[in-house]
Amino acid sequence: MTDIPLLIGIDIGGTAIKATLTDSTGSLLTAISTPTLDIAGQDNSPVWKASVKRLIEELEKKAPEQITAIGISTPGTVDPTHSQVISNGTKMLGIEGHNWSEYLNRKTFVINDAHAALYAESRIGAAKGYREVVMLTLGTGVGGAILINDQIYQGQVGRGGHLGHMSVSDDSLLDIVRTPGSLEDAIGEGTVKQRSHGKYLTTKDLVEGYEDHEPFASWVWLQSIRALSRGVISLINILSPELILLGGGITRAGASLMTPLKAFMDMYEWRPKDHRTPVAFAKMGNAAGSLGAALFAWDKSKHK
């Protein structure tokens, strides 16, 4: 027996649903996952909703004690009560308006996926000890989250932190929320083929070309990093955070991302009295969403 509360965190992604059994200190006790089986343009939500329920039931059976709180990390904007997604565009059809507490017959708290990632980083990861942090999640798209006075900023209608939809160029192409020249389109995995005129299909391939000093790959990649630097310095000028945190699959590029990013920031960042805002990679990896959701649910449950 233990006095440390046990928690379950679920991270619903486009390709996989990750579930973790953890405790209120953030220790990962058990992790399981299953394919999401989302179908573009179709509402296949009965299938993946049932998968979420099954994963929770499986973790409950593995837990030595009763679960204290359940959190779900999901794409989209979340309602003020953190019970459901209110808007998610054209992806994950069937997720909008779905009340998870009612469906699961368990009190459940819902949080945006990028918000969950920053929540985990701020409690047990790279942002622990900081109170003012901006996080960008670089993956298929670009998400984001903002920590102000140690609280996740949500803004009106839960839209705060959708940093990938800031405009960083005069490109007339519109992204999925009709932002022209968005950061998401400039560096997200989903536009690699478009940005490279069909030569590269993945960021991994593009970065390998850059590391092999291929001129075209280098040009495409550095254009993307330049756009990222514009976004980062704009966020620094607007919010003046203690730390900029970068997460998501694209950060696997490591030094091939960070070195040119810092070079561009040396050119563009406003540095009063030579103050440089640190930029670092996130630490929590694939577990960030589920752990962040669990810890968020625990904190919310204490204040109910």
PDB file of C-alpha atoms in Angstrom:
ATOM      1  CA  MET A   1       0.000   0.000   0.000  1.00  0.00           C
ATOM      2  CA  THR A   2       1.098   3.556  -0.666  1.00  0.00           C
ATOM      3  CA  ASP A   3      -0.087   7.014   0.319  1.00  0.00           C
ATOM      4  CA  ILE A   4       0.871   8.423  -3.078  1.00  0.00           C
ATOM      5  CA  PRO A   5      -2.255   8.893  -5.271  1.00  0.00           C
ATOM      6  CA  LEU A   6      -2.386   6.856  -8.482  1.00  0.00           C
ATOM      7  CA  LEU A   7      -3.355   8.536 -11.743  1.00  0.00           C
ATOM      8  CA  ILE A   8      -4.159   7.564 -15.330  1.00  0.00           C
ATOM      9  CA  GLY A   9      -3.204   9.718 -18.294  1.00  0.00           C
ATOM     10  CA  ILE A  10      -4.382   9.201 -21.874  1.00  0.00           C
ATOM     11  CA  ASP A  11      -2.846  10.881 -24.920  1.00  0.00           C
ATOM     12  CA  ILE A  12      -5.050  10.659 -28.021  1.00  0.00           C
ATOM     13  CA  GLY A  13      -2.913  11.178 -31.108  1.00  0.00           C
ATOM     14  CA  GLY A  14      -3.596  10.839 -34.795  1.00  0.00           C
ATOM     15  CA  THR A  15      -1.749   7.523 -35.070  1.00  0.00           C
ATOM     16  CA  ALA A  16      -1.673   6.104 -31.541  1.00  0.00           C
ATOM     17  CA  ILE A  17      -3.444   6.331 -28.198  1.00  0.00           C
ATOM     18  CA  LYS A  18      -0.951   6.215 -25.335  1.00  0.00           C
ATOM     19  CA  ALA A  19      -1.987   5.391 -21.778  1.00  0.00           C
ATOM     20  CA  THR A  20       0.085   5.608 -18.615  1.00  0.00           C
ATOM     21  CA  LEU A  21      -0.376   4.621 -15.020  1.00  0.00           C
ATOM     22  CA  THR A  22       1.511   7.105 -12.889  1.00  0.00           C
ATOM     23  CA  ASP A  23       1.388   8.690  -9.472  1.00  0.00           C
ATOM     24  CA  SER A  24       1.207  12.259  -8.240  1.00  0.00           C
ATOM     25  CA  THR A  25       5.015  12.564  -8.349  1.00  0.00           C
ATOM     26  CA  GLY A  26       5.001  11.813 -12.091  1.00  0.00           C
ATOM     27  CA  SER A  27       6.694   8.421 -11.820  1.00  0.00           C
ATOM     28  CA  LEU A  28       5.761   6.326 -14.850  1.00  0.00           C
ATOM     29  CA  LEU A  29       4.564   2.960 -13.521  1.00  0.00           C
ATOM     30  CA  THR A  30       3.012   1.328 -16.597  1.00  0.00           C
ATOM     31  CA  ALA A  31       2.649   2.422 -20.230  1.00  0.00           C
ATOM     32  CA  ILE A  32       0.473   0.818 -22.904  1.00  0.00           C
ATOM     33  CA  SER A  33      -0.765   1.966 -26.300  1.00  0.00           C
ATOM     34  CA  THR A  34      -2.914   1.027 -29.265  1.00  0.00           C
ATOM     35  CA  PRO A  35      -3.359   2.375 -32.818  1.00  0.00           C
ATOM     36  CA  THR A  36      -5.903   5.185 -33.022  1.00  0.00           C
ATOM     37  CA  LEU A  37      -7.447   3.934 -36.275  1.00  0.00           C
ATOM     38  CA  ASP A  38      -8.715   7.403 -37.137  1.00  0.00           C
ATOM     39  CA  ILE A  39      -9.863   7.624 -40.772  1.00  0.00           C
ATOM     40  CA  ALA A  40      -9.420  10.924 -42.611  1.00  0.00           C
ATOM     41  CA  GLY A  41     -12.757  12.387 -43.629  1.00  0.00           C
ATOM     42  CA  GLN A  42     -14.765   9.738 -41.774  1.00  0.00           C
ATOM     43  CA  ASP A  43     -16.161   9.524 -38.257  1.00  0.00           C
ATOM     44  CA  ASN A  44     -14.486   6.423 -36.881  1.00  0.00           C
ATOM     45  CA  SER A  45     -14.718   7.762 -33.332  1.00  0.00           C
ATOM     46  CA  PRO A  46     -16.759   4.849 -31.901  1.00  0.00           C
ATOM     47  CA  VAL A  47     -13.695   2.663 -32.502  1.00  0.00           C
ATOM     48  CA  TRP A  48     -11.049   4.875 -30.909  1.00  0.00           C
ATOM     49  CA  LYS A  49     -13.345   6.013 -28.090  1.00  0.00           C
ATOM     50  CA  ALA A  50     -13.824   2.356 -27.192  1.00  0.00           C
ATOM     51  CA  SER A  51     -10.039   1.944 -27.292  1.00  0.00           C
ATOM     52  CA  VAL A  52      -9.630   4.754 -24.756  1.00  0.00           C
ATOM     53  CA  LYS A  53     -12.137   3.076 -22.450  1.00  0.00           C
ATOM     54  CA  ARG A  54     -10.435  -0.303 -22.809  1.00  0.00           C
ATOM     55  CA  LEU A  55      -6.987   1.141 -22.033  1.00  0.00           C
ATOM     56  CA  ILE A  56      -8.302   2.832 -18.891  1.00  0.00           C
ATOM     57  CA  GLU A  57      -9.965  -0.377 -17.723  1.00  0.00           C
ATOM     58  CA  GLU A  58      -6.744  -2.301 -18.369  1.00  0.00           C
ATOM     59  CA  LEU A  59      -4.696   0.142 -16.299  1.00  0.00           C
ATOM     60  CA  GLU A  60      -7.279   0.107 -13.513  1.00  0.00           C
ATOM     61  CA  LYS A  61      -6.837  -3.660 -13.292  1.00  0.00           C
ATOM     62  CA  LYS A  62      -3.053  -3.275 -13.115  1.00  0.00           C
ATOM     63  CA  ALA A  63      -3.231  -0.611 -10.398  1.00  0.00           C
ATOM     64  CA  PRO A  64      -2.666  -1.852  -6.827  1.00  0.00           C
ATOM     65  CA  GLU A  65      -5.099   0.756  -5.502  1.00  0.00           C
ATOM     66  CA  GLN A  66      -8.049   2.834  -6.664  1.00  0.00           C
ATOM     67  CA  ILE A  67      -7.284   5.493  -9.268  1.00  0.00           C
ATOM     68  CA  THR A  68      -7.543   9.035  -7.895  1.00  0.00           C
ATOM     69  CA  ALA A  69      -7.707  11.047 -11.148  1.00  0.00           C
ATOM     70  CA  ILE A  70      -7.948  10.501 -14.916  1.00  0.00           C
ATOM     71  CA  GLY A  71      -6.785  12.979 -17.540  1.00  0.00           C
ATOM     72  CA  ILE A  72      -7.041  12.957 -21.325  1.00  0.00           C
ATOM     73  CA  SER A  73      -4.723  14.851 -23.677  1.00  0.00           C
ATOM     74  CA  THR A  74      -6.279  15.574 -27.040  1.00  0.00           C
ATOM     75  CA  PRO A  75      -5.967  17.825 -30.090  1.00  0.00           C
ATOM     76  CA  GLY A  76      -8.269  20.828 -30.276  1.00  0.00           C
ATOM     77  CA  THR A  77      -9.631  23.529 -28.001  1.00  0.00           C
ATOM     78  CA  VAL A  78     -11.172  22.471 -24.707  1.00  0.00           C
ATOM     79  CA  ASP A  79     -14.187  23.895 -22.877  1.00  0.00           C
ATOM     80  CA  PRO A  80     -13.714  25.831 -19.591  1.00  0.00           C
ATOM     81  CA  THR A  81     -14.820  22.848 -17.474  1.00  0.00           C
ATOM     82  CA  HIS A  82     -12.208  20.599 -19.129  1.00  0.00           C
ATOM     83  CA  SER A  83     -14.802  17.962 -19.927  1.00  0.00           C
ATOM     84  CA  GLN A  84     -14.770  17.994 -23.741  1.00  0.00           C
ATOM     85  CA  VAL A  85     -13.242  19.331 -26.946  1.00  0.00           C
ATOM     86  CA  ILE A  86     -15.240  22.173 -28.454  1.00  0.00           C
ATOM     87  CA  SER A  87     -13.332  22.630 -31.722  1.00  0.00           C
ATOM     88  CA  ASN A  88     -10.856  20.515 -33.680  1.00  0.00           C
ATOM     89  CA  GLY A  89     -11.223  21.464 -37.339  1.00  0.00           C
ATOM     90  CA  THR A  90     -11.429  18.602 -39.817  1.00  0.00           C
ATOM     91  CA  LYS A  91      -9.363  16.019 -37.916  1.00  0.00           C
ATOM     92  CA  MET A  92     -10.467  13.331 -35.442  1.00  0.00           C
ATOM     93  CA  LEU A  93     -14.103  13.587 -36.461  1.00  0.00           C
ATOM     94  CA  GLY A  94     -16.437  12.781 -33.591  1.00  0.00           C
ATOM     95  CA  ILE A  95     -14.257  14.249 -30.860  1.00  0.00           C
ATOM     96  CA  GLU A  96     -16.033  17.620 -30.691  1.00  0.00           C
ATOM     97  CA  GLY A  97     -18.735  17.800 -28.030  1.00  0.00           C
ATOM     98  CA  HIS A  98     -17.943  14.349 -26.642  1.00  0.00           C
ATOM     99  CA  ASN A  99     -18.216  14.423 -22.840  1.00  0.00           C
ATOM    100  CA  TRP A 100     -15.579  12.013 -21.595  1.00  0.00           C
ATOM    101  CA  SER A 101     -16.768  11.893 -17.981  1.00  0.00           C
ATOM    102  CA  GLU A 102     -20.212  10.770 -19.095  1.00  0.00           C
ATOM    103  CA  TYR A 103     -18.848   8.282 -21.627  1.00  0.00           C
ATOM    104  CA  LEU A 104     -16.383   6.688 -19.205  1.00  0.00           C
ATOM    105  CA  ASN A 105     -18.642   6.991 -16.144  1.00  0.00           C
ATOM    106  CA  ARG A 106     -15.623   8.377 -14.312  1.00  0.00           C
ATOM    107  CA  LYS A 107     -14.697  11.976 -13.549  1.00  0.00           C
ATOM    108  CA  THR A 108     -12.246  12.861 -16.311  1.00  0.00           C
ATOM    109  CA  PHE A 109     -10.372  16.075 -17.090  1.00  0.00           C
ATOM    110  CA  VAL A 110      -9.526  16.977 -20.700  1.00  0.00           C
ATOM    111  CA  ILE A 111      -6.577  19.149 -21.747  1.00  0.00           C
ATOM    112  CA  ASN A 112      -5.163  20.203 -25.112  1.00  0.00           C
ATOM    113  CA  ASP A 113      -2.231  17.989 -26.136  1.00  0.00           C
ATOM    114  CA  ALA A 114       0.398  20.734 -26.345  1.00  0.00           C
ATOM    115  CA  HIS A 115      -0.832  22.175 -23.048  1.00  0.00           C
ATOM    116  CA  ALA A 116      -0.445  18.711 -21.517  1.00  0.00           C
ATOM    117  CA  ALA A 117       3.113  18.438 -22.814  1.00  0.00           C
ATOM    118  CA  LEU A 118       4.096  21.758 -21.229  1.00  0.00           C
ATOM    119  CA  TYR A 119       2.295  20.777 -18.033  1.00  0.00           C
ATOM    120  CA  ALA A 120       4.493  17.687 -17.770  1.00  0.00           C
ATOM    121  CA  GLU A 121       7.650  19.626 -18.608  1.00  0.00           C
ATOM    122  CA  SER A 122       6.850  22.302 -16.023  1.00  0.00           C
ATOM    123  CA  ARG A 123       6.203  19.788 -13.249  1.00  0.00           C
ATOM    124  CA  ILE A 124       8.822  17.095 -13.840  1.00  0.00           C
ATOM    125  CA  GLY A 125      10.769  17.983 -16.994  1.00  0.00           C
ATOM    126  CA  ALA A 126      12.940  20.611 -18.634  1.00  0.00           C
ATOM    127  CA  ALA A 127      10.800  23.550 -17.464  1.00  0.00           C
ATOM    128  CA  LYS A 128      10.627  22.546 -13.792  1.00  0.00           C
ATOM    129  CA  GLY A 129      11.330  25.578 -11.624  1.00  0.00           C
ATOM    130  CA  TYR A 130      10.309  28.086 -14.305  1.00  0.00           C
ATOM    131  CA  ARG A 131       7.111  30.143 -14.092  1.00  0.00           C
ATOM    132  CA  GLU A 132       7.118  31.840 -17.514  1.00  0.00           C
ATOM    133  CA  VAL A 133       7.633  29.413 -20.405  1.00  0.00           C
ATOM    134  CA  VAL A 134       6.652  29.137 -24.058  1.00  0.00           C
ATOM    135  CA  MET A 135       6.676  25.697 -25.657  1.00  0.00           C
ATOM    136  CA  LEU A 136       6.483  24.835 -29.347  1.00  0.00           C
ATOM    137  CA  THR A 137       5.715  21.249 -30.340  1.00  0.00           C
ATOM    138  CA  LEU A 138       7.138  20.529 -33.780  1.00  0.00           C
ATOM    139  CA  GLY A 139       5.543  17.491 -35.382  1.00  0.00           C
ATOM    140  CA  THR A 140       3.080  16.752 -38.172  1.00  0.00           C
ATOM    141  CA  GLY A 141       1.784  20.204 -37.373  1.00  0.00           C
ATOM    142  CA  VAL A 142       3.048  22.791 -34.905  1.00  0.00           C
ATOM    143  CA  GLY A 143       1.361  23.151 -31.548  1.00  0.00           C
ATOM    144  CA  GLY A 144       2.193  25.292 -28.599  1.00  0.00           C
ATOM    145  CA  ALA A 145       1.517  26.208 -25.010  1.00  0.00           C
ATOM    146  CA  ILE A 146       2.212  29.174 -22.763  1.00  0.00           C
ATOM    147  CA  LEU A 147       2.943  29.116 -19.045  1.00  0.00           C
ATOM    148  CA  ILE A 148       2.313  32.437 -17.265  1.00  0.00           C
ATOM    149  CA  ASN A 149       2.822  32.712 -13.507  1.00  0.00           C
ATOM    150  CA  ASP A 150       3.056  28.891 -13.394  1.00  0.00           C
ATOM    151  CA  GLN A 151      -0.380  28.482 -15.013  1.00  0.00           C
ATOM    152  CA  ILE A 152      -1.244  27.267 -18.511  1.00  0.00           C
ATOM    153  CA  TYR A 153      -2.696  30.192 -20.444  1.00  0.00           C
ATOM    154  CA  GLN A 154      -5.887  29.264 -22.312  1.00  0.00           C
ATOM    155  CA  GLY A 155      -7.341  32.610 -23.337  1.00  0.00           C
ATOM    156  CA  GLN A 156     -10.813  32.995 -24.781  1.00  0.00           C
ATOM    157  CA  VAL A 157     -12.547  29.796 -25.992  1.00  0.00           C
ATOM    158  CA  GLY A 158      -9.480  27.735 -25.049  1.00  0.00           C
ATOM    159  CA  ARG A 159      -7.569  28.858 -28.122  1.00  0.00           C
ATOM    160  CA  GLY A 160      -4.488  30.211 -26.354  1.00  0.00           C
ATOM    161  CA  GLY A 161      -1.229  28.569 -27.317  1.00  0.00           C
ATOM    162  CA  HIS A 162      -2.028  27.585 -30.892  1.00  0.00           C
ATOM    163  CA  LEU A 163       1.331  29.034 -31.829  1.00  0.00           C
ATOM    164  CA  GLY A 164       1.725  27.108 -35.071  1.00  0.00           C
ATOM    165  CA  HIS A 165      -0.904  29.336 -36.611  1.00  0.00           C
ATOM    166  CA  MET A 166       1.077  32.564 -36.258  1.00  0.00           C
ATOM    167  CA  SER A 167       2.069  34.112 -39.585  1.00  0.00           C
ATOM    168  CA  VAL A 168       5.843  34.089 -40.175  1.00  0.00           C
ATOM    169  CA  SER A 169       6.035  34.894 -43.889  1.00  0.00           C
ATOM    170  CA  ASP A 170       4.163  36.678 -46.657  1.00  0.00           C
ATOM    171  CA  ASP A 171       3.263  33.344 -48.274  1.00  0.00           C
ATOM    172  CA  SER A 172      -0.280  33.640 -49.610  1.00  0.00           C
ATOM    173  CA  LEU A 173      -1.037  29.958 -48.966  1.00  0.00           C
ATOM    174  CA  LEU A 174      -3.517  29.453 -46.130  1.00  0.00           C
ATOM    175  CA  ASP A 175      -3.109  26.807 -43.437  1.00  0.00           C
ATOM    176  CA  ILE A 176      -5.945  24.729 -41.936  1.00  0.00           C
ATOM    177  CA  VAL A 177      -7.276  27.699 -39.927  1.00  0.00           C
ATOM    178  CA  ARG A 178      -6.771  30.122 -42.841  1.00  0.00           C
ATOM    179  CA  THR A 179      -3.563  31.737 -41.547  1.00  0.00           C
ATOM    180  CA  PRO A 180      -1.327  32.865 -44.433  1.00  0.00           C
ATOM    181  CA  GLY A 181       2.319  31.817 -44.231  1.00  0.00           C
ATOM    182  CA  SER A 182       1.937  30.013 -40.909  1.00  0.00           C
ATOM    183  CA  LEU A 183       4.740  28.559 -38.809  1.00  0.00           C
ATOM    184  CA  GLU A 184       3.018  25.180 -39.048  1.00  0.00           C
ATOM    185  CA  ASP A 185       3.253  25.194 -42.832  1.00  0.00           C
ATOM    186  CA  ALA A 186       6.832  26.494 -42.691  1.00  0.00           C
ATOM    187  CA  ILE A 187       8.293  23.645 -40.629  1.00  0.00           C
ATOM    188  CA  GLY A 188       5.633  21.011 -39.898  1.00  0.00           C
ATOM    189  CA  GLU A 189       6.100  17.433 -41.085  1.00  0.00           C
ATOM    190  CA  GLY A 190       2.877  17.694 -43.057  1.00  0.00           C
ATOM    191  CA  THR A 191       4.347  20.122 -45.603  1.00  0.00           C
ATOM    192  CA  VAL A 192       7.808  18.635 -46.236  1.00  0.00           C
ATOM    193  CA  LYS A 193       6.828  17.303 -49.657  1.00  0.00           C
ATOM    194  CA  GLN A 194       5.292  20.640 -50.623  1.00  0.00           C
ATOM    195  CA  ARG A 195       8.256  22.688 -49.362  1.00  0.00           C
ATOM    196  CA  SER A 196      10.784  20.488 -51.160  1.00  0.00           C
ATOM    197  CA  HIS A 197       8.770  20.316 -54.401  1.00  0.00           C
ATOM    198  CA  GLY A 198       8.346  16.579 -53.979  1.00  0.00           C
ATOM    199  CA  LYS A 199      12.008  15.681 -53.447  1.00  0.00           C
ATOM    200  CA  TYR A 200      11.735  14.821 -49.738  1.00  0.00           C
ATOM    201  CA  LEU A 201       8.819  13.068 -48.071  1.00  0.00           C
ATOM    202  CA  THR A 202       9.870  13.338 -44.420  1.00  0.00           C
ATOM    203  CA  THR A 203      11.763  15.742 -42.193  1.00  0.00           C
ATOM    204  CA  LYS A 204      14.196  12.915 -41.461  1.00  0.00           C
ATOM    205  CA  ASP A 205      15.068  12.655 -45.169  1.00  0.00           C
ATOM    206  CA  LEU A 206      15.338  16.428 -45.474  1.00  0.00           C
ATOM    207  CA  VAL A 207      17.649  16.718 -42.460  1.00  0.00           C
ATOM    208  CA  GLU A 208      19.829  13.880 -43.735  1.00  0.00           C
ATOM    209  CA  GLY A 209      20.199  15.810 -46.988  1.00  0.00           C
ATOM    210  CA  TYR A 210      21.130  18.928 -45.024  1.00  0.00           C
ATOM    211  CA  GLU A 211      23.697  16.980 -42.996  1.00  0.00           C
ATOM    212  CA  ASP A 212      25.148  15.607 -46.251  1.00  0.00           C
ATOM    213  CA  HIS A 213      25.515  19.219 -47.457  1.00  0.00           C
ATOM    214  CA  GLU A 214      23.089  18.799 -50.343  1.00  0.00           C
ATOM    215  CA  PRO A 215      22.472  22.370 -51.582  1.00  0.00           C
ATOM    216  CA  PHE A 216      18.733  22.046 -52.172  1.00  0.00           C
ATOM    217  CA  ALA A 217      18.075  20.225 -48.887  1.00  0.00           C
ATOM    218  CA  SER A 218      20.146  22.830 -47.065  1.00  0.00           C
ATOM    219  CA  TRP A 219      18.181  25.661 -48.645  1.00  0.00           C
ATOM    220  CA  VAL A 220      14.798  24.116 -47.774  1.00  0.00           C
ATOM    221  CA  TRP A 221      15.789  23.222 -44.210  1.00  0.00           C
ATOM    222  CA  LEU A 222      17.370  26.584 -43.438  1.00  0.00           C
ATOM    223  CA  GLN A 223      14.334  28.400 -44.815  1.00  0.00           C
ATOM    224  CA  SER A 224      12.255  26.395 -42.336  1.00  0.00           C
ATOM    225  CA  ILE A 225      14.602  27.181 -39.450  1.00  0.00           C
ATOM    226  CA  ARG A 226      14.615  30.859 -40.407  1.00  0.00           C
ATOM    227  CA  ALA A 227      10.809  30.830 -40.178  1.00  0.00           C
ATOM    228  CA  LEU A 228      11.034  29.091 -36.802  1.00  0.00           C
ATOM    229  CA  SER A 229      13.440  31.767 -35.567  1.00  0.00           C
ATOM    230  CA  ARG A 230      10.969  34.470 -36.613  1.00  0.00           C
ATOM    231  CA  GLY A 231       8.280  32.766 -34.589  1.00  0.00           C
ATOM    232  CA  VAL A 232      10.522  32.292 -31.566  1.00  0.00           C
ATOM    233  CA  ILE A 233      11.792  35.868 -31.448  1.00  0.00           C
ATOM    234  CA  SER A 234       8.251  37.199 -31.930  1.00  0.00           C
ATOM    235  CA  LEU A 235       7.122  35.164 -28.924  1.00  0.00           C
ATOM    236  CA  ILE A 236      10.093  36.441 -26.925  1.00  0.00           C
ATOM    237  CA  ASN A 237       9.282  40.054 -27.794  1.00  0.00           C
ATOM    238  CA  ILE A 238       5.589  39.646 -26.956  1.00  0.00           C
ATOM    239  CA  LEU A 239       5.785  37.507 -23.811  1.00  0.00           C
ATOM    240  CA  SER A 240       9.384  37.838 -22.537  1.00  0.00           C
ATOM    241  CA  PRO A 241       9.454  34.295 -21.109  1.00  0.00           C
ATOM    242  CA  GLU A 242      12.189  32.794 -18.962  1.00  0.00           C
ATOM    243  CA  LEU A 243      12.535  29.853 -21.347  1.00  0.00           C
ATOM    244  CA  ILE A 244      11.589  28.720 -24.848  1.00  0.00           C
ATOM    245  CA  LEU A 245      11.068  24.963 -25.000  1.00  0.00           C
ATOM    246  CA  LEU A 246      10.993  22.882 -28.192  1.00  0.00           C
ATOM    247  CA  GLY A 247       9.367  19.456 -28.306  1.00  0.00           C
ATOM    248  CA  GLY A 248       7.901  17.058 -30.855  1.00  0.00           C
ATOM    249  CA  GLY A 249       9.327  14.630 -33.367  1.00  0.00           C
ATOM    250  CA  ILE A 250      11.130  17.220 -35.487  1.00  0.00           C
ATOM    251  CA  THR A 251      13.435  17.985 -32.551  1.00  0.00           C
ATOM    252  CA  ARG A 252      15.079  14.615 -33.212  1.00  0.00           C
ATOM    253  CA  ALA A 253      17.133  16.665 -35.683  1.00  0.00           C
ATOM    254  CA  GLY A 254      19.087  17.780 -32.607  1.00  0.00           C
ATOM    255  CA  ALA A 255      22.040  20.022 -33.397  1.00  0.00           C
ATOM    256  CA  SER A 256      20.947  20.273 -37.033  1.00  0.00           C
ATOM    257  CA  LEU A 257      17.970  22.218 -35.721  1.00  0.00           C
ATOM    258  CA  MET A 258      19.380  23.999 -32.680  1.00  0.00           C
ATOM    259  CA  THR A 259      22.660  25.254 -34.178  1.00  0.00           C
ATOM    260  CA  PRO A 260      21.150  27.140 -37.150  1.00  0.00           C
ATOM    261  CA  LEU A 261      18.230  28.301 -34.984  1.00  0.00           C
ATOM    262  CA  LYS A 262      20.608  29.946 -32.529  1.00  0.00           C
ATOM    263  CA  ALA A 263      22.576  31.434 -35.425  1.00  0.00           C
ATOM    264  CA  PHE A 264      19.417  33.080 -36.774  1.00  0.00           C
ATOM    265  CA  MET A 265      18.506  34.252 -33.271  1.00  0.00           C
ATOM    266  CA  ASP A 266      21.946  35.839 -32.960  1.00  0.00           C
ATOM    267  CA  MET A 267      21.001  37.863 -36.032  1.00  0.00           C
ATOM    268  CA  TYR A 268      17.426  38.773 -35.080  1.00  0.00           C
ATOM    269  CA  GLU A 269      16.778  38.598 -31.327  1.00  0.00           C
ATOM    270  CA  TRP A 270      16.376  41.846 -29.404  1.00  0.00           C
ATOM    271  CA  ARG A 271      18.639  41.461 -26.354  1.00  0.00           C
ATOM    272  CA  PRO A 272      18.297  44.341 -23.879  1.00  0.00           C
ATOM    273  CA  LYS A 273      21.482  44.558 -21.785  1.00  0.00           C
ATOM    274  CA  ASP A 274      22.654  41.463 -23.684  1.00  0.00           C
ATOM    275  CA  HIS A 275      19.954  39.275 -22.109  1.00  0.00           C
ATOM    276  CA  ARG A 276      19.483  36.086 -24.134  1.00  0.00           C
ATOM    277  CA  THR A 277      16.360  34.007 -23.704  1.00  0.00           C
ATOM    278  CA  PRO A 278      17.429  30.361 -23.398  1.00  0.00           C
ATOM    279  CA  VAL A 279      16.069  27.849 -25.900  1.00  0.00           C
ATOM    280  CA  ALA A 280      16.116  24.174 -24.926  1.00  0.00           C
ATOM    281  CA  PHE A 281      14.724  20.834 -26.027  1.00  0.00           C
ATOM    282  CA  ALA A 282      11.935  19.221 -24.020  1.00  0.00           C
ATOM    283  CA  LYS A 283      12.828  16.127 -21.974  1.00  0.00           C
ATOM    284  CA  MET A 284       9.633  14.125 -21.533  1.00  0.00           C
ATOM    285  CA  GLY A 285       9.442  12.684 -25.048  1.00  0.00           C
ATOM    286  CA  ASN A 286       6.483  10.526 -26.071  1.00  0.00           C
ATOM    287  CA  ALA A 287       5.208  10.309 -22.496  1.00  0.00           C
ATOM    288  CA  ALA A 288       4.690  14.073 -22.174  1.00  0.00           C
ATOM    289  CA  GLY A 289       1.050  14.126 -23.255  1.00  0.00           C
ATOM    290  CA  SER A 290      -0.190  11.287 -21.077  1.00  0.00           C
ATOM    291  CA  LEU A 291       1.866  12.267 -18.019  1.00  0.00           C
ATOM    292  CA  GLY A 292       0.851  15.904 -18.386  1.00  0.00           C
ATOM    293  CA  ALA A 293      -2.818  14.924 -18.645  1.00  0.00           C
ATOM    294  CA  ALA A 294      -2.555  12.780 -15.518  1.00  0.00           C
ATOM    295  CA  LEU A 295      -0.803  15.474 -13.470  1.00  0.00           C
ATOM    296  CA  PHE A 296      -3.244  18.114 -14.714  1.00  0.00           C
ATOM    297  CA  ALA A 297      -6.189  15.922 -13.674  1.00  0.00           C
ATOM    298  CA  TRP A 298      -4.645  15.408 -10.239  1.00  0.00           C
ATOM    299  CA  ASP A 299      -4.216  19.143  -9.695  1.00  0.00           C
ATOM    300  CA  LYS A 300      -7.746  19.890 -10.948  1.00  0.00           C
ATOM    301  CA  SER A 301      -9.273  17.191  -8.741  1.00  0.00           C
ATOM    302  CA  LYS A 302      -7.664  18.738  -5.649  1.00  0.00           C
ATOM    303  CA  HIS A 303      -9.426  22.034  -6.332  1.00  0.00           C
ATOM    304  CA  LYS A 304     -12.886  20.672  -7.020  1.00  0.00           C
TER     305      LYS A 304
END
